Short mmCIF file of C-alpha atoms in Angstrom, two decimals:
data_model
loop_
_atom_site.label_atom_id
_atom_site.label_comp_id
_atom_site.label_asym_id
_atom_site.label_seq_id
_atom_site.Cartn_x
_atom_site.Cartn_y
_atom_site.Cartn_z
CA MET A 1 103.53 136.73 90.78
CA SER A 2 104.65 136.72 94.42
CA LEU A 3 102.98 134.23 96.72
CA SER A 4 101.49 137.04 98.82
CA GLY A 5 99.99 138.46 95.59
CA LEU A 6 98.58 135.03 94.80
CA ILE A 7 97.14 134.73 98.32
CA GLU A 8 95.46 138.14 97.92
CA ASP A 9 94.06 137.15 94.51
CA ASN A 10 92.64 134.02 96.10
CA ARG A 11 91.13 136.03 98.94
CA ARG A 12 89.37 138.33 96.46
CA ALA A 13 88.19 135.40 94.32
CA VAL A 14 86.80 133.56 97.36
CA GLU A 15 85.12 136.71 98.68
CA ALA A 16 83.44 137.27 95.30
CA GLU A 17 82.40 133.63 94.94
CA PRO A 18 82.70 131.49 98.13
CA SER A 19 82.33 128.19 96.22
CA ARG A 20 85.77 128.81 94.68
CA ALA A 21 87.33 127.88 98.03
CA ARG A 22 86.23 124.28 97.63
CA VAL A 23 88.65 122.17 95.62
CA VAL A 24 88.50 118.44 94.87
CA PHE A 25 91.74 116.50 94.40
CA LYS A 26 91.65 113.08 92.77
CA VAL A 27 94.11 110.21 92.29
CA GLY A 28 93.35 106.90 90.61
CA GLY A 29 95.05 103.78 89.37
CA GLU A 30 95.48 100.06 89.90
CA LEU A 31 97.71 97.18 90.92
CA THR A 32 100.23 96.63 88.11
CA GLY A 33 102.30 93.89 89.77
CA THR A 34 102.35 91.87 92.96
CA THR A 35 102.55 95.02 95.06
CA GLU A 36 103.31 97.62 92.37
CA VAL A 37 100.64 100.28 91.90
CA GLY A 38 100.42 102.72 88.98
CA LEU A 39 98.52 105.92 89.74
CA ARG A 40 97.77 109.27 88.12
CA ALA A 41 97.21 112.65 89.73
CA ARG A 42 96.16 114.95 86.88
CA ASP A 43 99.05 114.62 84.38
CA HIS A 44 101.46 113.15 86.88
CA ALA A 45 102.25 109.45 87.05
CA ILE A 46 103.04 108.08 90.50
CA THR A 47 104.47 104.59 90.96
CA VAL A 48 104.30 102.85 94.33
CA ASP A 49 105.80 99.51 95.34
CA GLU A 50 107.05 97.59 98.34
CA PRO A 51 110.61 96.43 99.01
CA PRO A 52 111.30 92.67 98.69
CA SER A 53 110.90 92.26 102.46
CA LEU A 54 107.25 93.23 101.91
CA GLY A 55 106.68 91.18 98.77
CA GLY A 56 107.50 93.75 96.10
CA GLN A 57 110.32 94.59 93.71
CA ASP A 58 111.14 97.99 95.17
CA ALA A 59 110.24 99.84 91.95
CA ALA A 60 109.38 102.91 94.02
CA ALA A 61 108.72 104.14 97.55
CA ASN A 62 105.91 102.43 99.46
CA PRO A 63 102.57 103.88 100.59
CA VAL A 64 103.66 104.94 104.07
CA GLU A 65 106.79 106.57 102.64
CA TYR A 66 104.55 108.55 100.26
CA ALA A 67 102.48 109.57 103.26
CA LEU A 68 105.68 110.86 104.92
CA ALA A 69 106.64 112.61 101.65
CA ALA A 70 103.21 114.26 101.69
CA ILE A 71 103.65 115.67 105.20
CA ALA A 72 107.31 116.68 104.65
CA SER A 73 106.56 118.52 101.40
CA CYS A 74 103.40 120.08 102.78
CA GLN A 75 105.38 121.49 105.68
CA ALA A 76 108.06 122.90 103.32
CA ILE A 77 105.51 124.53 101.00
CA THR A 78 103.45 125.90 103.88
CA TYR A 79 106.64 127.51 105.26
CA ARG A 80 107.08 129.20 101.89
CA PHE A 81 103.52 130.51 101.74
CA TRP A 82 103.30 131.67 105.33
CA ALA A 83 106.77 133.29 105.26
CA ASP A 84 105.50 135.42 102.37
CA LYS A 85 102.22 136.10 104.13
CA LEU A 86 103.92 137.13 107.40
CA GLY A 87 106.77 139.02 105.70
CA ILE A 88 109.47 136.70 107.07
CA ALA A 89 112.59 136.23 104.91
CA LEU A 90 113.10 132.53 104.14
CA ASP A 91 116.05 131.22 102.11
CA GLY A 92 115.17 127.55 102.36
CA VAL A 93 113.62 124.77 104.40
CA GLN A 94 114.93 121.27 105.10
CA VAL A 95 112.51 118.68 106.45
CA VAL A 96 112.84 115.14 107.77
CA ALA A 97 109.72 113.06 108.57
CA GLU A 98 110.00 109.76 110.43
CA GLY A 99 107.19 107.38 111.28
CA ASP A 100 107.09 104.34 113.58
CA LEU A 101 105.05 101.38 112.39
CA ASP A 102 104.33 98.14 114.23
CA VAL A 103 103.71 95.48 111.57
CA ASN A 104 101.67 93.41 114.03
CA GLY A 105 98.80 95.69 112.99
CA PHE A 106 99.11 95.42 109.19
CA PHE A 107 99.64 91.65 109.20
CA GLY A 108 96.82 91.13 111.69
CA PHE A 109 99.05 89.31 114.21
CA ASP A 110 97.66 91.49 117.01
CA ASP A 111 94.47 93.41 116.42
CA ALA A 112 95.12 95.56 119.49
CA VAL A 113 97.94 97.20 117.47
CA ARG A 114 96.89 99.93 115.06
CA PRO A 115 97.99 99.31 111.46
CA GLY A 116 99.10 102.91 110.88
CA PHE A 117 101.93 104.97 112.35
CA THR A 118 102.06 104.93 116.14
CA GLU A 119 104.12 108.14 116.12
CA VAL A 120 105.46 110.59 113.55
CA ARG A 121 108.39 112.95 114.14
CA LEU A 122 109.05 116.04 112.05
CA GLU A 123 112.33 117.94 112.07
CA VAL A 124 112.21 121.23 110.21
CA ARG A 125 115.12 123.54 109.54
CA PRO A 126 114.16 126.92 108.07
CA SER A 127 117.12 129.10 107.00
CA GLY A 128 117.50 132.83 106.50
CA LEU A 129 118.51 136.02 108.23
CA GLU A 130 115.55 136.55 110.56
CA SER A 131 115.68 136.09 114.33
CA PRO A 132 114.95 132.69 115.89
CA GLU A 133 111.76 134.22 117.35
CA ARG A 134 110.41 135.07 113.90
CA TYR A 135 111.06 131.52 112.62
CA GLN A 136 109.33 130.22 115.73
CA GLU A 137 106.34 132.46 114.91
CA LEU A 138 106.45 131.10 111.35
CA ALA A 139 106.58 127.48 112.58
CA GLU A 140 103.47 128.04 114.68
CA ALA A 141 101.56 129.63 111.80
CA VAL A 142 102.62 126.75 109.52
CA ASP A 143 101.53 124.07 111.97
CA ALA A 144 98.10 125.71 112.30
CA HIS A 145 97.60 125.78 108.50
CA CYS A 146 99.45 122.79 106.99
CA PRO A 147 96.86 120.53 105.26
CA VAL A 148 98.77 117.25 105.62
CA LEU A 149 99.79 117.90 109.24
CA ASP A 150 96.05 118.36 109.90
CA LEU A 151 95.34 115.10 108.05
CA PHE A 152 97.87 113.23 110.22
CA SER A 153 96.90 114.85 113.53
CA ASN A 154 93.11 114.81 113.31
CA PRO A 155 90.49 112.30 112.12
CA THR A 156 89.21 112.77 108.56
CA PRO A 157 85.89 111.23 107.49
CA VAL A 158 86.62 108.56 104.86
CA THR A 159 83.77 106.91 102.96
CA ARG A 160 84.52 103.77 101.02
CA LYS A 161 82.57 102.12 98.22
CA VAL A 162 83.46 98.70 96.90
CA ALA A 163 82.28 97.77 93.43
CA VAL A 164 82.40 94.01 93.00
CA GLY A 165 81.98 91.84 89.97
CA VAL A 166 81.84 94.45 87.24
CA MET B 1 107.76 83.53 97.70
CA SER B 2 104.00 83.83 98.00
CA LEU B 3 102.68 86.67 100.11
CA SER B 4 101.10 84.21 102.55
CA GLY B 5 104.54 82.57 102.92
CA LEU B 6 106.04 85.99 103.57
CA ILE B 7 103.35 86.74 106.16
CA GLU B 8 104.11 83.42 107.91
CA ASP B 9 107.85 84.17 107.87
CA ASN B 10 107.12 87.54 109.44
CA ARG B 11 104.95 85.94 112.08
CA ARG B 12 107.71 83.53 113.03
CA ALA B 13 110.32 86.30 113.05
CA VAL B 14 108.17 88.53 115.26
CA GLU B 15 107.35 85.66 117.61
CA ALA B 16 111.05 84.86 117.97
CA GLU B 17 112.03 88.52 118.45
CA PRO B 18 109.13 90.92 119.11
CA SER B 19 111.25 94.03 118.42
CA ARG B 20 111.37 93.03 114.73
CA ALA B 21 107.75 94.18 114.42
CA ARG B 22 108.76 97.80 114.92
CA VAL B 23 109.87 99.52 111.73
CA VAL B 24 110.89 103.15 111.21
CA PHE B 25 110.26 104.80 107.84
CA LYS B 26 112.05 108.03 106.98
CA VAL B 27 111.76 110.65 104.23
CA GLY B 28 113.84 113.82 104.00
CA GLY B 29 114.57 116.67 101.64
CA GLU B 30 114.18 120.38 101.05
CA LEU B 31 112.60 123.18 99.06
CA THR B 32 114.32 123.26 95.66
CA GLY B 33 112.19 125.99 94.05
CA THR B 34 109.37 128.34 94.96
CA THR B 35 107.12 125.40 95.87
CA GLU B 36 109.16 122.51 94.46
CA VAL B 37 110.40 120.01 97.03
CA GLY B 38 113.01 117.30 96.42
CA LEU B 39 112.78 114.33 98.78
CA ARG B 40 114.33 110.91 99.24
CA ALA B 41 112.82 107.74 100.69
CA ARG B 42 115.70 105.23 100.87
CA ASP B 43 116.96 105.11 97.23
CA HIS B 44 113.82 106.64 95.76
CA ALA B 45 113.65 110.30 94.72
CA ILE B 46 110.26 111.95 95.11
CA THR B 47 109.55 115.37 93.59
CA VAL B 48 106.60 117.46 94.80
CA ASP B 49 105.35 120.76 93.42
CA GLU B 50 102.23 122.89 93.16
CA PRO B 51 100.37 123.85 89.98
CA PRO B 52 100.68 127.50 88.83
CA SER B 53 97.38 128.34 90.54
CA LEU B 54 99.16 127.58 93.82
CA GLY B 55 102.42 129.33 92.98
CA GLY B 56 104.39 126.43 91.52
CA GLN B 57 105.52 125.15 88.15
CA ASP B 58 103.64 121.87 88.25
CA ALA B 59 106.81 119.78 88.10
CA ALA B 60 104.99 116.99 89.97
CA ALA B 61 101.88 116.19 92.00
CA ASN B 62 101.29 118.30 95.12
CA PRO B 63 101.38 117.19 98.78
CA VAL B 64 97.67 116.42 99.14
CA GLU B 65 97.73 114.44 95.89
CA TYR B 66 100.63 112.39 97.31
CA ALA B 67 98.54 111.83 100.43
CA LEU B 68 95.73 110.48 98.20
CA ALA B 69 98.28 108.36 96.30
CA ALA B 70 99.40 106.96 99.65
CA ILE B 71 95.89 105.89 100.67
CA ALA B 72 94.96 104.58 97.18
CA SER B 73 98.12 102.47 96.88
CA CYS B 74 97.92 101.29 100.48
CA GLN B 75 94.39 100.05 99.83
CA ALA B 76 95.48 98.23 96.65
CA ILE B 77 98.47 96.55 98.33
CA THR B 78 96.47 95.63 101.43
CA TYR B 79 93.89 93.95 99.13
CA ARG B 80 96.74 91.89 97.68
CA PHE B 81 98.10 90.82 101.06
CA TRP B 82 94.77 90.07 102.68
CA ALA B 83 93.43 88.21 99.62
CA ASP B 84 96.42 85.89 99.97
CA LYS B 85 95.98 85.61 103.72
CA LEU B 86 92.24 84.82 103.43
CA GLY B 87 92.63 82.58 100.36
CA ILE B 88 90.51 84.83 98.13
CA ALA B 89 91.40 84.85 94.41
CA LEU B 90 92.18 88.39 93.27
CA ASP B 91 93.04 89.29 89.67
CA GLY B 92 93.39 93.01 90.20
CA VAL B 93 92.28 96.09 92.09
CA GLN B 94 91.40 99.53 90.76
CA VAL B 95 91.23 102.43 93.23
CA VAL B 96 90.14 106.05 93.04
CA ALA B 97 90.70 108.41 95.99
CA GLU B 98 89.10 111.85 96.08
CA GLY B 99 89.52 114.51 98.74
CA ASP B 100 87.64 117.76 99.36
CA LEU B 101 89.71 120.72 100.51
CA ASP B 102 88.49 124.17 101.52
CA VAL B 103 91.38 126.59 100.86
CA ASN B 104 90.00 129.03 103.43
CA GLY B 105 91.88 126.87 105.93
CA PHE B 106 95.31 126.73 104.25
CA PHE B 107 95.35 130.44 103.38
CA GLY B 108 94.12 131.42 106.85
CA PHE B 109 91.09 133.31 105.51
CA ASP B 110 88.87 131.53 108.02
CA ASP B 111 90.48 129.79 110.99
CA ALA B 112 87.23 127.92 111.69
CA VAL B 113 87.94 125.90 108.52
CA ARG B 114 90.37 123.01 108.90
CA PRO B 115 93.34 123.18 106.50
CA GLY B 116 93.19 119.47 105.64
CA PHE B 117 90.66 117.37 103.77
CA THR B 118 87.10 117.79 105.03
CA GLU B 119 86.13 114.46 103.43
CA VAL B 120 87.84 111.66 101.50
CA ARG B 121 86.04 109.18 99.25
CA LEU B 122 87.51 105.84 98.20
CA GLU B 123 86.15 103.75 95.37
CA VAL B 124 87.70 100.30 95.14
CA ARG B 125 87.07 97.73 92.45
CA PRO B 126 88.54 94.28 93.14
CA SER B 127 88.27 91.82 90.25
CA GLY B 128 88.32 88.04 90.11
CA LEU B 129 86.13 84.98 90.13
CA GLU B 130 85.04 84.92 93.77
CA SER B 131 81.54 85.73 94.98
CA PRO B 132 80.61 89.32 95.85
CA GLU B 133 80.32 88.19 99.48
CA ARG B 134 83.95 87.08 99.58
CA TYR B 135 85.16 90.43 98.14
CA GLN B 136 83.01 92.16 100.74
CA GLU B 137 84.73 90.06 103.43
CA LEU B 138 88.08 91.04 101.90
CA ALA B 139 87.15 94.74 101.86
CA GLU B 140 86.31 94.63 105.55
CA ALA B 141 89.58 92.89 106.44
CA VAL B 142 91.49 95.43 104.34
CA ASP B 143 89.83 98.43 105.95
CA ALA B 144 90.67 97.07 109.41
CA HIS B 145 94.37 96.63 108.51
CA CYS B 146 95.30 99.31 105.94
CA PRO B 147 98.00 101.55 107.48
CA VAL B 148 97.21 104.70 105.51
CA LEU B 149 93.43 104.37 105.95
CA ASP B 150 94.17 104.25 109.69
CA LEU B 151 96.39 107.34 109.34
CA PHE B 152 93.56 109.24 107.61
CA SER B 153 90.75 108.04 109.87
CA ASN B 154 92.36 108.33 113.29
CA PRO B 155 94.60 110.86 115.02
CA THR B 156 98.35 110.13 114.95
CA PRO B 157 100.69 111.77 117.48
CA VAL B 158 103.03 114.09 115.59
CA THR B 159 105.95 115.76 117.36
CA ARG B 160 107.69 118.62 115.62
CA LYS B 161 111.12 120.10 116.24
CA VAL B 162 112.25 123.31 114.59
CA ALA B 163 115.98 123.93 114.34
CA VAL B 164 116.59 127.60 113.67
CA GLY B 165 119.72 129.48 112.72
CA VAL B 166 122.10 126.61 112.13
#
């Protein structure tokens, strides 16, 4: 099925039963080494680790690199969906995501420094035979609808429970 | 080296040369299928895809699941570091991260709905022989210093460049 067909199917399903629009995603796991973490998302295993400079054995990318992978891939996939939706031919999309981190925050050397990224830069290169104006239109539609760009750009309510001693 | 030794080494390095505190992380790649994305973070390959219900072939977890993996693993690793820093014995940490998404946002059915998570829930289970009060102290230190929790909870400036037709 084409993506625009899938979008229309979703629109009909959500119109018939609004609760279908609400989806819960879940990932769980645990520390499996000094800094190595083994996680599962549905049937998919995800390994995370730190490089030796951050105490790990570099078995995999680290958490902030996975966050950048999330935004880069979300941009690429949202280009695909919205190109279909807007009828814009799209042969491919290349994406680079870079984030600046000041480790004074994470290590607690300076609590005036935030622990997370101070800035993130995205460079996106859509390819195909449409005019630059149409790809610009696409980029604007993508940026208004990309879930992980929204997560980065805007505050999300996070509740945290700690279960101790069980 | 112990993590607290590594933290001290970092403190000395940053005191000697403040610019060492600033680190840039980078992830890049491209669409390799309808919704499949192939990325690299340093030497680590990361594959992302959507399930069939979202137009993909389910080759891997999807972008919002990677975002949850980022926050879950960042919590786990920050527990490890801050347990060492605070001298709190920690045998292990289990983490579950759940996020609610309303697809009306992503698909553009209702532009009053944000495309990203409307709420994220973390459940963290540190284990070890310390008192519940000490793990509570640890949890609070972690939440103040966890880079990806900061990314989720607070706005991050994102700049985006689109290169078209090259």
